[in-house]
Amino acid sequence: MASVVSNQELKILACIELNEMYGYQILQKLGSIMKMGSLYGALKSLERKGFVTARWGEENGPGGRRRYYKISAEGGNVLAMERESLIKAGVFRLST
């Protein structure tokens, strides 16, 4: 079965699996493996697919309002399926 998410999208889903985050937080957590332009394109794609939900924050600071992203139930299912595929293929191992 072909993957419904790209590698970049999979990394983002894993990043926001436990906590809602805004774009720059995600970028900081992922480090140098993703550029800002790629991040926002991938987030928009995940939102269109229904794998993440987004909301505007309430802050009114000099940096402007932040858009927060949270994994949806469907996104969680996709992440779990992709992890299982990687485990079966021997690419990803759970630490014991």
Backbone as ProteinMPNN parsed JSONL, in Angstrom:
{"seq_chain_A": "MASVVSNQELKILACIELNEMYGYQILQKLGSIMKMGSLYGALKSLERKGFVTARWGEENGPGGRRRYYKISAEGGNVLAMERESLIKAGVFRLST", "coords_chain_A": {"N_chain_A": [[0.838, -1.181, 0.0], [0.589, 2.182, -0.85], [2.046, 5.045, 0.667], [0.171, 7.615, 2.291], [1.127, 9.955, 3.093], [3.891, 12.22, 2.875], [7.45, 11.89, 3.594], [8.265, 14.189, 4.958], [5.793, 15.135, 5.905], [5.13, 13.035, 7.601], [7.098, 13.314, 9.576], [6.302, 15.731, 10.684], [3.758, 15.045, 11.712], [4.55, 13.221, 13.689], [5.929, 14.952, 15.314], [3.944, 16.654, 16.361], [2.341, 14.929, 17.675], [1.833, 14.588, 20.451], [1.533, 17.133, 21.538], [-0.029, 20.251, 20.877], [1.25, 22.621, 18.604], [2.803, 25.649, 17.383], [3.858, 26.858, 14.145], [6.65, 27.773, 14.138], [7.617, 26.558, 16.455], [7.446, 23.874, 15.751], [9.273, 23.831, 13.66], [11.639, 24.429, 15.08], [11.805, 22.151, 16.699], [12.135, 20.137, 14.816], [14.535, 20.829, 13.769], [17.353, 21.05, 11.601], [16.378, 19.491, 9.564], [14.278, 20.359, 8.066], [13.088, 23.07, 6.126], [11.694, 26.4, 6.521], [9.884, 27.209, 4.442], [9.161, 24.738, 3.33], [7.951, 23.552, 5.514], [5.525, 24.997, 6.022], [4.099, 24.53, 3.671], [3.792, 21.747, 3.819], [2.298, 21.549, 6.185], [-0.078, 22.785, 5.369], [-0.912, 20.965, 3.432], [-1.314, 18.675, 5.054], [-3.408, 19.63, 6.574], [-5.414, 19.971, 4.631], [-5.815, 17.289, 3.971], [-6.992, 16.43, 6.243], [-5.545, 15.52, 8.39], [-4.401, 17.096, 10.299], [-5.507, 19.653, 12.555], [-6.097, 23.163, 12.707], [-5.731, 26.28, 14.416], [-6.143, 29.743, 15.171], [-4.119, 31.549, 17.423], [-4.527, 33.516, 20.452], [-2.77, 35.532, 21.051], [-1.348, 38.842, 20.92], [1.104, 40.019, 20.317], [4.255, 41.546, 19.249], [5.11, 39.848, 17.251], [2.873, 38.995, 15.973], [-0.181, 37.069, 15.458], [-0.275, 33.57, 16.193], [-0.481, 30.461, 14.453], [-1.78, 27.513, 15.478], [-1.162, 24.027, 15.447], [-2.56, 20.778, 15.515], [-2.587, 17.28, 15.842], [-5.018, 15.3, 14.205], [-7.603, 12.822, 14.86], [-7.704, 11.125, 12.661], [-5.215, 11.694, 11.536], [-3.599, 10.692, 13.568], [-4.164, 7.982, 13.308], [-3.06, 7.471, 10.769], [-0.363, 8.028, 11.302], [0.185, 5.985, 13.165], [-0.211, 3.704, 11.536], [1.819, 4.086, 9.619], [4.087, 3.966, 11.255], [3.888, 1.302, 12.107], [4.278, -0.009, 9.662], [6.939, 0.706, 9.155], [8.196, -0.543, 11.316], [7.639, -3.239, 10.774], [9.083, -3.493, 8.42], [11.592, -3.333, 9.406], [12.89, -0.952, 9.595], [12.432, 0.846, 11.574], [12.721, 0.755, 15.024], [11.312, -0.041, 18.15], [12.309, 1.133, 21.284], [13.362, -0.825, 24.038]], "CA_chain_A": [[0.0, 0.0, 0.0], [1.362, 3.421, -0.942], [1.883, 5.97, 1.779], [-0.696, 8.769, 2.011], [1.854, 11.143, 3.551], [5.31, 12.272, 2.523], [8.35, 11.765, 4.749], [8.189, 15.449, 5.708], [4.509, 15.164, 6.615], [5.222, 12.045, 8.669], [7.901, 13.916, 10.64], [5.47, 16.751, 11.336], [2.751, 14.343, 12.515], [5.227, 12.688, 14.876], [6.315, 16.103, 16.138], [2.778, 17.219, 17.052], [1.522, 13.812, 18.164], [1.457, 14.726, 21.856], [1.246, 18.513, 21.919], [-0.329, 21.267, 19.881], [2.398, 23.509, 18.433], [2.736, 26.588, 16.268], [4.83, 26.536, 13.111], [8.048, 27.969, 14.498], [7.965, 25.52, 17.444], [7.655, 22.637, 14.989], [10.536, 24.024, 12.946], [12.724, 24.299, 16.059], [11.887, 20.756, 17.152], [12.649, 19.309, 13.723], [15.919, 21.223, 13.517], [17.801, 21.357, 10.241], [15.853, 18.552, 8.563], [13.203, 20.979, 7.301], [13.148, 24.529, 5.96], [10.429, 27.052, 6.833], [8.984, 27.152, 3.295], [8.665, 23.366, 3.219], [7.099, 23.274, 6.667], [4.175, 25.542, 5.884], [3.452, 23.804, 2.583], [3.429, 20.425, 4.33], [1.2, 21.741, 7.145], [-1.287, 23.067, 4.587], [-1.291, 19.688, 2.831], [-1.862, 17.834, 6.125], [-4.706, 20.198, 6.955], [-6.353, 19.623, 3.55], [-6.083, 15.85, 4.055], [-7.71, 16.168, 7.482], [-4.657, 14.871, 9.344], [-4.16, 18.06, 11.372], [-6.436, 20.78, 12.67], [-5.351, 24.386, 12.993], [-6.501, 27.376, 14.993], [-5.373, 30.955, 15.43], [-3.926, 31.853, 18.831], [-5.097, 34.77, 20.948], [-1.726, 36.498, 21.37], [-1.311, 40.075, 20.132], [2.44, 40.585, 20.492], [4.904, 42.118, 18.075], [5.28, 38.814, 16.227], [1.584, 38.662, 15.374], [-0.874, 35.866, 15.942], [0.306, 32.283, 15.806], [-1.408, 29.415, 14.035], [-1.438, 26.295, 16.206], [-1.504, 22.79, 14.741], [-2.78, 19.624, 16.387], [-2.882, 16.084, 15.057], [-6.409, 14.864, 14.308], [-7.731, 11.375, 15.078], [-7.32, 10.478, 11.405], [-3.769, 11.843, 11.439], [-3.024, 9.738, 14.52], [-4.282, 6.651, 12.7], [-2.068, 7.401, 9.692], [0.95, 7.943, 11.943], [0.309, 4.634, 13.738], [-0.05, 2.757, 10.418], [3.153, 4.289, 9.036], [5.054, 3.416, 12.224], [3.781, -0.158, 12.035], [4.926, -0.421, 8.408], [8.386, 0.855, 9.331], [8.628, -1.579, 12.252], [7.621, -4.519, 10.045], [10.169, -3.466, 7.421], [12.859, -3.313, 10.116], [13.496, 0.377, 9.464], [12.199, 1.551, 12.822], [12.633, -0.175, 16.161], [10.89, 0.52, 19.437], [13.293, 0.859, 22.331], [12.791, -1.644, 25.12]], "C_chain_A": [[0.884, 1.246, 0.0], [1.041, 4.326, 0.24], [1.003, 7.15, 1.361], [-0.06, 10.069, 2.483], [3.3, 11.057, 3.092], [6.147, 12.076, 3.785], [8.304, 13.018, 5.604], [6.905, 15.507, 6.522], [4.514, 14.192, 7.788], [6.016, 12.596, 9.857], [7.1, 14.966, 11.4], [4.42, 16.088, 12.222], [3.372, 13.799, 13.8], [5.58, 13.809, 15.85], [5.137, 16.639, 16.956], [1.851, 16.146, 17.614], [1.012, 14.046, 19.584], [1.024, 16.129, 22.25], [0.929, 19.383, 20.714], [0.873, 22.218, 19.806], [2.131, 24.5, 17.319], [3.931, 26.319, 15.354], [6.28, 26.661, 13.522], [8.511, 26.955, 15.544], [8.273, 24.207, 16.735], [9.005, 22.703, 14.285], [11.726, 23.859, 13.884], [12.902, 22.853, 16.494], [12.486, 19.858, 16.067], [14.095, 19.662, 13.368], [16.202, 21.463, 12.047], [17.226, 20.421, 9.181], [14.721, 19.146, 7.728], [13.372, 22.49, 7.279], [11.757, 25.115, 6.168], [9.423, 26.96, 5.674], [8.371, 25.77, 3.109], [7.678, 23.042, 4.326], [5.672, 23.755, 6.43], [3.408, 24.908, 4.724], [2.964, 22.432, 3.041], [2.279, 20.523, 5.341], [-0.118, 21.989, 6.422], [-1.81, 21.782, 3.945], [-1.923, 18.761, 3.871], [-3.238, 18.33, 6.562], [-5.771, 19.857, 5.909], [-6.76, 18.153, 3.606], [-6.87, 15.483, 5.311], [-6.866, 15.515, 8.555], [-4.231, 15.795, 10.479], [-5.302, 19.068, 11.384], [-5.6, 21.988, 13.061], [-6.292, 25.427, 13.569], [-5.571, 28.561, 15.182], [-5.308, 31.189, 16.924], [-4.498, 33.218, 19.174], [-4.055, 35.858, 21.196], [-1.746, 37.695, 20.416], [0.035, 40.77, 20.276], [3.011, 41.112, 19.191], [5.103, 41.111, 16.937], [3.991, 38.441, 15.529], [0.976, 37.4, 15.958], [-0.216, 34.607, 15.399], [-0.801, 31.325, 15.394], [-0.919, 28.117, 14.68], [-1.97, 25.074, 15.478], [-1.569, 21.637, 15.728], [-3.11, 18.432, 15.497], [-4.341, 15.692, 15.275], [-6.431, 13.359, 14.577], [-7.297, 10.622, 13.822], [-5.808, 10.554, 11.198], [-3.046, 10.889, 12.378], [-3.069, 8.319, 13.983], [-3.241, 6.454, 11.605], [-0.67, 7.246, 10.275], [1.182, 6.546, 12.515], [0.528, 3.594, 12.641], [1.342, 2.868, 9.803], [4.233, 3.74, 9.965], [5.075, 1.898, 12.153], [4.462, -0.698, 10.779], [6.442, -0.356, 8.536], [8.95, -0.199, 10.272], [8.694, -2.93, 11.543], [8.746, -4.619, 9.026], [11.544, -3.453, 8.081], [13.585, -1.982, 10.04], [13.443, 1.122, 10.789], [12.051, 0.528, 13.914], [12.168, 0.584, 17.39], [11.945, 0.174, 20.468], [12.611, 0.095, 23.454], [13.51, -1.402, 26.41]], "O_chain_A": [[1.83, 1.334, 0.783], [-0.085, 4.359, 0.737], [1.079, 7.624, 0.228], [-0.623, 11.148, 2.302], [3.859, 9.971, 2.94], [5.624, 12.092, 4.899], [8.304, 12.934, 6.832], [6.925, 15.884, 7.694], [3.964, 14.492, 8.848], [5.648, 12.37, 11.01], [7.212, 15.076, 12.621], [4.21, 16.516, 13.357], [2.781, 13.908, 14.875], [5.531, 13.625, 17.066], [5.309, 17.032, 18.109], [0.712, 16.43, 17.984], [-0.139, 13.727, 19.881], [0.241, 16.303, 23.184], [1.552, 19.256, 19.66], [1.445, 22.577, 20.836], [1.336, 24.236, 16.418], [4.886, 25.645, 15.739], [7.069, 25.747, 13.281], [9.668, 26.535, 15.526], [9.234, 23.516, 17.073], [9.779, 21.747, 14.313], [12.715, 23.22, 13.525], [14.03, 22.383, 16.642], [13.246, 18.936, 16.363], [14.792, 18.87, 12.735], [15.369, 22.021, 11.332], [17.564, 20.554, 8.005], [14.253, 18.512, 6.783], [13.748, 23.105, 8.277], [10.755, 24.416, 6.013], [8.248, 26.667, 5.895], [7.194, 25.65, 2.77], [6.689, 22.343, 4.106], [4.719, 22.998, 6.62], [2.187, 24.767, 4.797], [1.862, 22.007, 2.694], [1.388, 19.673, 5.349], [-1.156, 21.461, 6.819], [-3.018, 21.545, 3.922], [-2.947, 18.133, 3.603], [-4.122, 17.535, 6.881], [-6.895, 19.496, 6.258], [-7.908, 17.81, 3.324], [-7.358, 14.359, 5.434], [-7.405, 15.005, 9.537], [-3.75, 15.326, 11.51], [-5.966, 19.303, 10.375], [-4.536, 21.856, 13.666], [-7.483, 25.458, 13.258], [-4.361, 28.398, 15.335], [-6.312, 31.048, 17.623], [-4.903, 33.976, 18.293], [-4.414, 36.99, 21.517], [-2.116, 37.566, 19.25], [0.089, 41.998, 20.35], [2.337, 41.123, 18.161], [5.247, 41.506, 15.78], [4.007, 37.65, 14.586], [1.551, 36.757, 16.835], [0.325, 34.59, 14.293], [-1.912, 31.373, 15.921], [0.211, 27.683, 14.454], [-3.086, 25.082, 14.957], [-0.755, 21.528, 16.646], [-3.834, 18.569, 14.511], [-4.841, 15.745, 16.399], [-5.392, 12.702, 14.527], [-6.606, 9.606, 13.907], [-5.191, 9.592, 10.738], [-2.001, 10.34, 12.028], [-2.132, 7.543, 14.175], [-2.614, 5.398, 11.52], [0.118, 6.429, 9.799], [2.268, 5.988, 12.36], [1.359, 2.699, 12.794], [1.971, 1.853, 9.501], [5.189, 3.116, 9.505], [6.14, 1.281, 12.141], [5.143, -1.723, 10.828], [7.148, -1.255, 8.079], [10.056, -0.696, 10.058], [9.665, -3.672, 11.685], [9.296, -5.697, 8.797], [12.559, -3.552, 7.391], [14.764, -1.894, 10.382], [14.317, 1.936, 11.085], [11.334, -0.46, 13.755], [12.586, 1.717, 17.632], [12.422, -0.96, 20.516], [11.447, 0.333, 23.777], [13.168, -2.002, 27.429]]}, "name": "protein", "num_of_chains": 1, "seq": "MASVVSNQELKILACIELNEMYGYQILQKLGSIMKMGSLYGALKSLERKGFVTARWGEENGPGGRRRYYKISAEGGNVLAMERESLIKAGVFRLST"}
